[in-house]
Coordinates of N, CA and C in Angstrom, one line a residue:
M22 N -19.9 -21.4 -24.9 CA -19.3 -20.3 -24.1 C -20.1 -20.0 -22.9
P23 N -19.6 -19.9 -21.7 CA -20.3 -19.7 -20.5 C -21.0 -18.3 -20.6
N24 N -22.1 -18.2 -19.9 CA -22.8 -16.9 -19.8 C -22.1 -16.0 -18.8
R25 N -21.5 -14.9 -19.3 CA -20.6 -14.1 -18.5 C -21.4 -13.3 -17.4
E26 N -22.7 -13.0 -17.8 CA -23.5 -12.3 -16.8 C -23.8 -13.1 -15.5
S27 N -23.9 -14.4 -15.7 CA -24.1 -15.3 -14.5 C -22.8 -15.2 -13.6
E28 N -21.7 -14.8 -14.1 CA -20.5 -14.6 -13.4 C -20.4 -13.2 -12.8
G29 N -21.3 -12.4 -13.2 CA -21.3 -11.0 -12.7 C -20.5 -10.0 -13.6
L30 N -20.1 -10.5 -14.8 CA -19.4 -9.7 -15.8 C -20.3 -9.1 -16.8
K31 N -20.2 -7.8 -17.0 CA -21.1 -7.1 -17.9 C -20.4 -6.7 -19.2
A32 N -19.1 -6.4 -19.1 CA -18.4 -5.8 -20.3 C -17.9 -6.9 -21.3
L33 N -17.4 -8.0 -20.7 CA -16.8 -9.1 -21.5 C -17.8 -9.7 -22.5
G34 N -17.5 -9.7 -23.8 CA -18.4 -10.3 -24.8 C -19.4 -9.4 -25.3
R35 N -19.4 -8.1 -24.8 CA -20.4 -7.1 -25.2 C -19.7 -6.1 -26.1
T36 N -20.6 -5.3 -26.8 CA -20.1 -4.1 -27.6 C -19.4 -3.2 -26.6
T37 N -18.2 -2.7 -27.0 CA -17.4 -1.8 -26.1 C -18.0 -0.4 -26.1
R38 N -18.2 0.1 -24.9 CA -18.7 1.5 -24.7 C -17.6 2.2 -23.9
Y39 N -17.1 3.3 -24.4 CA -16.0 4.0 -23.7 C -16.6 5.2 -22.9
A40 N -16.1 5.3 -21.7 CA -16.5 6.4 -20.8 C -15.9 7.7 -21.3
D41 N -16.6 8.8 -21.1 CA -16.1 10.1 -21.5 C -15.1 10.7 -20.5
D42 N -15.1 10.2 -19.2 CA -14.2 10.7 -18.2 C -14.0 9.6 -17.2
Y43 N -13.2 9.8 -16.2 CA -12.8 8.8 -15.2 C -14.0 8.0 -14.7
A44 N -13.9 6.7 -14.8 CA -15.1 5.8 -14.6 C -14.7 4.6 -13.8
P45 N -14.5 4.7 -12.5 CA -14.1 3.5 -11.7 C -15.3 2.5 -11.7
E46 N -16.5 2.9 -12.0 CA -17.6 2.0 -11.9 C -17.6 0.9 -13.0
V47 N -16.7 1.0 -14.0 CA -16.7 0.0 -15.1 C -15.8 -1.2 -14.6
L48 N -15.1 -1.1 -13.5 CA -14.2 -2.2 -13.1 C -15.1 -3.3 -12.6
E49 N -14.7 -4.6 -13.0 CA -15.4 -5.8 -12.6 C -14.4 -6.8 -12.1
T50 N -14.9 -7.7 -11.3 CA -14.0 -8.8 -10.7 C -14.7 -10.1 -11.0
F51 N -13.8 -11.2 -10.8 CA -14.3 -12.5 -10.9 C -13.6 -13.3 -9.8
Q52 N -14.1 -14.5 -9.4 CA -13.5 -15.3 -8.4 C -12.2 -15.8 -8.7
N53 N -11.2 -15.7 -7.8 CA -9.9 -16.3 -7.9 C -10.1 -17.8 -7.6
K54 N -9.7 -18.7 -8.6 CA -9.9 -20.1 -8.5 C -8.7 -20.8 -7.8
H55 N -7.7 -20.0 -7.4 CA -6.5 -20.6 -6.9 C -6.1 -19.9 -5.6
T56 N -7.0 -19.7 -4.7 CA -6.7 -19.0 -3.4 C -5.8 -19.8 -2.5
D57 N -5.6 -21.1 -2.8 CA -4.8 -21.9 -2.0 C -3.3 -21.7 -2.2
N58 N -2.9 -20.8 -3.2 CA -1.5 -20.5 -3.3 C -1.3 -19.0 -3.8
D59 N -0.2 -18.4 -3.4 CA 0.1 -17.1 -3.8 C 0.7 -17.1 -5.2
Y60 N 0.4 -16.1 -6.1 CA 0.9 -16.0 -7.4 C 0.8 -14.6 -7.8
W61 N 1.6 -14.2 -8.8 CA 1.6 -12.8 -9.3 C 0.7 -12.7 -10.6
V62 N 0.0 -11.6 -10.7 CA -0.7 -11.3 -11.9 C -0.1 -9.9 -12.4
E63 N 0.2 -9.8 -13.6 CA 0.8 -8.6 -14.1 C 0.1 -8.1 -15.3
F64 N -0.2 -6.8 -15.4 CA -0.8 -6.2 -16.5 C 0.2 -5.1 -17.0
L65 N 0.5 -5.1 -18.3 CA 1.3 -4.1 -18.9 C 0.4 -3.3 -19.8
C66 N 0.2 -2.0 -19.6 CA -0.7 -1.2 -20.3 C 0.1 -0.1 -21.0
P67 N 0.6 -0.3 -22.2 CA 1.5 0.6 -22.8 C 0.9 1.8 -23.5
E68 N -0.4 1.9 -23.5 CA -1.1 3.0 -24.2 C -1.9 3.9 -23.3
F69 N -1.5 4.1 -22.1 CA -2.3 4.9 -21.1 C -2.1 6.4 -21.5
T70 N -3.2 7.1 -21.5 CA -3.1 8.5 -21.6 C -4.0 9.2 -20.6
S71 N -3.6 10.4 -20.2 CA -4.4 11.3 -19.4 C -4.1 12.7 -19.8
L72 N -4.8 13.6 -19.2 CA -4.5 15.0 -19.5 C -3.8 15.8 -18.4
C73 N -2.9 16.7 -18.8 CA -2.3 17.5 -17.8 C -3.4 18.4 -17.2
P74 N -3.6 18.5 -15.9 CA -4.7 19.3 -15.3 C -4.5 20.8 -15.5
I75 N -3.2 21.2 -15.8 CA -2.9 22.6 -16.0 C -3.1 23.1 -17.5
T76 N -2.4 22.3 -18.4 CA -2.4 22.7 -19.8 C -3.5 22.0 -20.6
G77 N -4.0 20.9 -20.1 CA -4.9 20.1 -20.9 C -4.3 19.3 -22.0
Q78 N -3.0 19.3 -22.1 CA -2.3 18.5 -23.1 C -2.2 17.0 -22.7
P79 N -2.1 16.1 -23.6 CA -2.1 14.7 -23.3 C -0.7 14.3 -22.7
D80 N -0.8 13.4 -21.7 CA 0.4 12.7 -21.2 C 0.2 11.2 -21.5
F81 N 1.4 10.6 -21.9 CA 1.4 9.2 -22.3 C 2.2 8.4 -21.3
A82 N 1.8 7.2 -21.1 CA 2.6 6.3 -20.2 C 2.3 4.9 -20.4
E83 N 3.2 4.1 -19.9 CA 3.0 2.6 -19.7 C 2.7 2.5 -18.2
I84 N 1.5 1.9 -18.0 CA 1.1 1.6 -16.6 C 1.4 0.1 -16.4
R85 N 2.1 -0.2 -15.3 CA 2.4 -1.6 -14.9 C 1.7 -1.9 -13.6
I86 N 0.8 -2.9 -13.6 CA 0.1 -3.3 -12.4 C 0.5 -4.7 -12.1
R87 N 0.9 -4.9 -10.9 CA 1.3 -6.3 -10.4 C 0.6 -6.5 -9.1
Y88 N 0.0 -7.7 -9.0 CA -0.7 -7.9 -7.7 C -0.7 -9.4 -7.4
I89 N -0.9 -9.7 -6.1 CA -1.1 -11.1 -5.6 C -2.6 -11.1 -5.2
P90 N -3.4 -11.9 -5.9 CA -4.8 -11.8 -5.6 C -5.2 -12.5 -4.3
A91 N -6.3 -12.1 -3.8 CA -6.9 -12.8 -2.6 C -8.1 -13.6 -3.2
E92 N -9.3 -13.1 -2.8 CA -10.5 -13.8 -3.3 C -11.0 -13.4 -4.7
R93 N -10.8 -12.1 -5.0 CA -11.3 -11.6 -6.3 C -10.1 -11.1 -7.2
M94 N -10.4 -11.1 -8.5 CA -9.4 -10.7 -9.5 C -10.1 -9.7 -10.4
V95 N -9.3 -8.7 -10.9 CA -9.9 -7.8 -11.9 C -10.0 -8.4 -13.2
E96 N -11.2 -8.2 -13.9 CA -11.4 -8.7 -15.2 C -10.7 -7.7 -16.2
S97 N -9.9 -8.3 -17.2 CA -9.0 -7.5 -18.0 C -9.7 -6.5 -18.9
K98 N -10.9 -6.8 -19.5 CA -11.6 -5.9 -20.4 C -12.1 -4.7 -19.6
S99 N -12.6 -5.0 -18.4 CA -13.1 -3.9 -17.5 C -11.9 -3.0 -17.1
L100 N -10.7 -3.6 -16.9 CA -9.5 -2.8 -16.6 C -9.1 -1.9 -17.7
K101 N -9.2 -2.5 -18.9 CA -8.9 -1.7 -20.1 C -9.8 -0.5 -20.3
L102 N -11.1 -0.7 -20.1 CA -12.1 0.4 -20.2 C -11.9 1.4 -19.1
Y103 N -11.5 0.9 -17.9 CA -11.2 1.9 -16.8 C -10.0 2.7 -17.1
L104 N -8.9 2.1 -17.6 CA -7.7 2.9 -18.0 C -8.0 3.9 -19.1
F105 N -8.8 3.4 -20.1 CA -9.2 4.3 -21.2 C -10.0 5.6 -20.6
S106 N -10.7 5.4 -19.5 CA -11.5 6.5 -19.0 C -10.6 7.7 -18.5
F107 N -9.3 7.5 -18.4 CA -8.5 8.6 -18.0 C -8.1 9.5 -19.2
R108 N -8.4 9.1 -20.4 CA -8.0 9.8 -21.6 C -8.5 11.3 -21.6
N109 N -9.6 11.5 -21.0 CA -10.1 12.9 -21.0 C -10.1 13.5 -19.6
H110 N -9.4 12.8 -18.7 CA -9.3 13.2 -17.3 C -8.0 13.9 -17.0
G111 N -8.2 15.0 -16.3 CA -7.0 15.8 -15.9 C -6.5 15.5 -14.5
D112 N -5.3 15.0 -14.4 CA -4.7 14.7 -13.1 C -3.2 14.6 -13.3
F113 N -2.4 14.9 -12.3 CA -1.0 14.8 -12.4 C -0.6 13.3 -12.4
H114 N 0.6 13.0 -12.9 CA 1.1 11.6 -13.0 C 0.9 10.8 -11.7
E115 N 1.4 11.5 -10.6 CA 1.4 10.8 -9.3 C 0.0 10.5 -8.9
D116 N -0.9 11.4 -9.2 CA -2.3 11.2 -8.8 C -2.9 10.0 -9.6
C117 N -2.7 10.0 -10.9 CA -3.2 8.9 -11.7 C -2.8 7.5 -11.1
V118 N -1.5 7.4 -10.8 CA -1.0 6.1 -10.3 C -1.6 5.7 -8.9
N119 N -1.7 6.7 -8.0 CA -2.3 6.4 -6.7 C -3.8 6.2 -6.8
I120 N -4.5 6.9 -7.7 CA -5.9 6.6 -7.9 C -6.2 5.2 -8.4
I121 N -5.4 4.8 -9.4 CA -5.5 3.5 -10.0 C -5.3 2.4 -8.9
M122 N -4.2 2.6 -8.1 CA -3.9 1.6 -7.1 C -5.1 1.5 -6.1
K123 N -5.5 2.7 -5.6 CA -6.6 2.7 -4.6 C -7.9 2.2 -5.1
D124 N -8.2 2.4 -6.3 CA -9.5 1.9 -6.9 C -9.4 0.4 -7.0
L125 N -8.2 -0.2 -7.4 CA -8.0 -1.6 -7.5 C -8.0 -2.3 -6.1
V126 N -7.5 -1.6 -5.1 CA -7.5 -2.1 -3.7 C -9.0 -2.2 -3.2
R127 N -9.7 -1.1 -3.5 CA -11.2 -1.1 -3.1 C -11.9 -2.2 -3.8
L128 N -11.6 -2.4 -5.1 CA -12.3 -3.4 -5.9 C -12.1 -4.8 -5.5
M129 N -10.8 -5.2 -5.4 CA -10.4 -6.6 -5.2 C -9.9 -7.0 -3.8
Q130 N -9.5 -6.0 -3.0 CA -8.8 -6.3 -1.8 C -7.7 -7.3 -1.9
P131 N -6.7 -7.0 -2.8 CA -5.7 -8.0 -3.0 C -4.8 -8.2 -1.8
K132 N -4.0 -9.2 -1.8 CA -3.0 -9.4 -0.7 C -2.0 -8.3 -0.9
Y133 N -1.5 -8.1 -2.1 CA -0.5 -7.1 -2.4 C -0.7 -6.6 -3.8
I134 N -0.4 -5.3 -4.0 CA -0.5 -4.7 -5.3 C 0.5 -3.5 -5.4
E135 N 1.0 -3.4 -6.6 CA 1.9 -2.2 -6.9 C 1.5 -1.7 -8.3
V136 N 1.6 -0.4 -8.5 CA 1.3 0.3 -9.7 C 2.4 1.2 -10.0
V137 N 2.9 1.1 -11.3 CA 4.0 2.0 -11.7 C 3.5 2.7 -13.0
G138 N 3.8 4.0 -13.0 CA 3.5 4.8 -14.3 C 4.8 5.2 -14.9
L139 N 5.1 4.7 -16.1 CA 6.3 5.1 -16.8 C 5.9 6.2 -17.9
F140 N 5.8 7.4 -17.4 CA 5.3 8.5 -18.3 C 6.5 9.0 -19.2
T141 N 6.1 9.3 -20.4 CA 7.1 9.8 -21.4 C 7.5 11.2 -21.0
P142 N 8.7 11.6 -21.4 CA 9.2 12.9 -21.0 C 8.3 14.1 -21.6
R143 N 8.2 15.1 -20.8 CA 7.6 16.4 -21.2 C 8.6 17.4 -20.7
G144 N 9.0 18.3 -21.6 CA 10.0 19.3 -21.2 C 11.3 18.7 -20.7
G145 N 11.6 17.5 -21.2 CA 12.9 16.9 -20.9 C 12.9 16.1 -19.6
I146 N 11.7 16.0 -18.9 CA 11.7 15.3 -17.7 C 10.7 14.1 -17.8
A147 N 11.1 12.9 -17.4 CA 10.2 11.8 -17.3 C 9.9 11.6 -15.9
I148 N 8.6 11.2 -15.6 CA 8.2 11.0 -14.2 C 7.7 9.5 -14.1
H149 N 8.2 8.8 -13.1 CA 7.8 7.4 -13.0 C 7.3 7.1 -11.6
P150 N 6.1 7.5 -11.2 CA 5.6 7.3 -9.9 C 5.3 5.8 -9.6
Y151 N 5.4 5.5 -8.4 CA 5.2 4.1 -7.9 C 4.4 4.1 -6.6
A152 N 3.4 3.3 -6.6 CA 2.5 3.2 -5.4 C 2.3 1.7 -5.1
N153 N 2.3 1.3 -3.8 CA 2.0 -0.1 -3.5 C 1.2 -0.2 -2.2
Y154 N 0.7 -1.4 -2.0 CA -0.2 -1.6 -0.8 C -0.1 -3.1 -0.5
G155 N -0.1 -3.4 0.8 CA -0.1 -4.8 1.3 C -1.2 -4.8 2.4
Q156 N -2.0 -5.9 2.4 CA -3.0 -6.1 3.4 C -2.5 -5.8 4.8
P157 N -3.2 -4.9 5.6 CA -2.7 -4.6 6.9 C -2.6 -5.8 7.8
D158 N -1.7 -5.8 8.7 CA -1.5 -6.9 9.7 C -1.2 -8.2 9.1
T159 N -0.6 -8.2 7.9 CA -0.2 -9.5 7.3 C 1.3 -9.3 6.8
P160 N 1.9 -10.4 6.4 CA 3.3 -10.3 5.9 C 3.3 -9.4 4.6
Y161 N 2.1 -9.3 3.9 CA 2.1 -8.5 2.7 C 2.2 -7.0 3.0
E162 N 1.8 -6.6 4.2 CA 2.0 -5.2 4.6 C 3.5 -4.9 4.7
Q163 N 4.2 -5.9 5.3 CA 5.7 -5.7 5.5 C 6.4 -5.8 4.1
M164 N 5.9 -6.6 3.2 CA 6.4 -6.7 1.9 C 6.3 -5.4 1.2
A165 N 5.1 -4.8 1.3 CA 4.9 -3.5 0.6 C 5.9 -2.5 1.1
R166 N 6.1 -2.4 2.4 CA 7.0 -1.5 3.0 C 8.5 -1.7 2.5
Q167 N 8.9 -3.0 2.5 CA 10.2 -3.3 2.0 C 10.4 -3.0 0.5
R168 N 9.4 -3.3 -0.3 CA 9.5 -3.1 -1.8 C 9.5 -1.6 -2.0
L169 N 8.8 -0.8 -1.3 CA 8.8 0.7 -1.4 C 10.1 1.2 -1.0
L170 N 10.7 0.8 0.1 CA 11.9 1.4 0.6 C 13.1 0.9 -0.3
N171 N 13.0 -0.2 -0.9 CA 14.1 -0.8 -1.7 C 13.9 -0.5 -3.2
R172 N 12.9 0.2 -3.6 CA 12.5 0.4 -5.0 C 13.7 0.9 -5.8
Y173 N 14.4 1.9 -5.2 CA 15.5 2.5 -6.0 C 16.8 2.4 -5.2
A174 N 16.9 1.4 -4.4 CA 18.1 1.2 -3.6 C 19.4 1.1 -4.4
S175 N 19.2 0.5 -5.6 CA 20.4 0.2 -6.4 C 20.8 1.4 -7.3
L176 N 20.1 2.5 -7.2 CA 20.4 3.7 -8.1 C 21.6 4.5 -7.5

């Protein structure tokens, strides 16, 4: 088995330590070996929890992350630890989705990324925020705009 530390990975293959609160510093990347072609990477995270910043009660969601990588890719165990760090963090649904997207953009600088939060209903209302990003001055920026504008066009 290769030495993960030589690849810059600290969490993979180690005892899992969970953060007490929001911890973007746990995110790690590795080199994309297929930069010669575009492709999608999708993470489905059905056990996301955060806290309502007003009541302190838990909110539950499935977070869906889809991206087209550039040079770096997010390591999945570090992503899991990062998402777990929201469990004791108080933020609104829309904030959580935008924070996740912006942290991943800073981390990887992907060509394109979108994050969707499918939050379970509270008080009879479900909230499903969507945020996306495309690298500026590229076709991916135009793609982000089109996907955002057409997200609910069929409703």
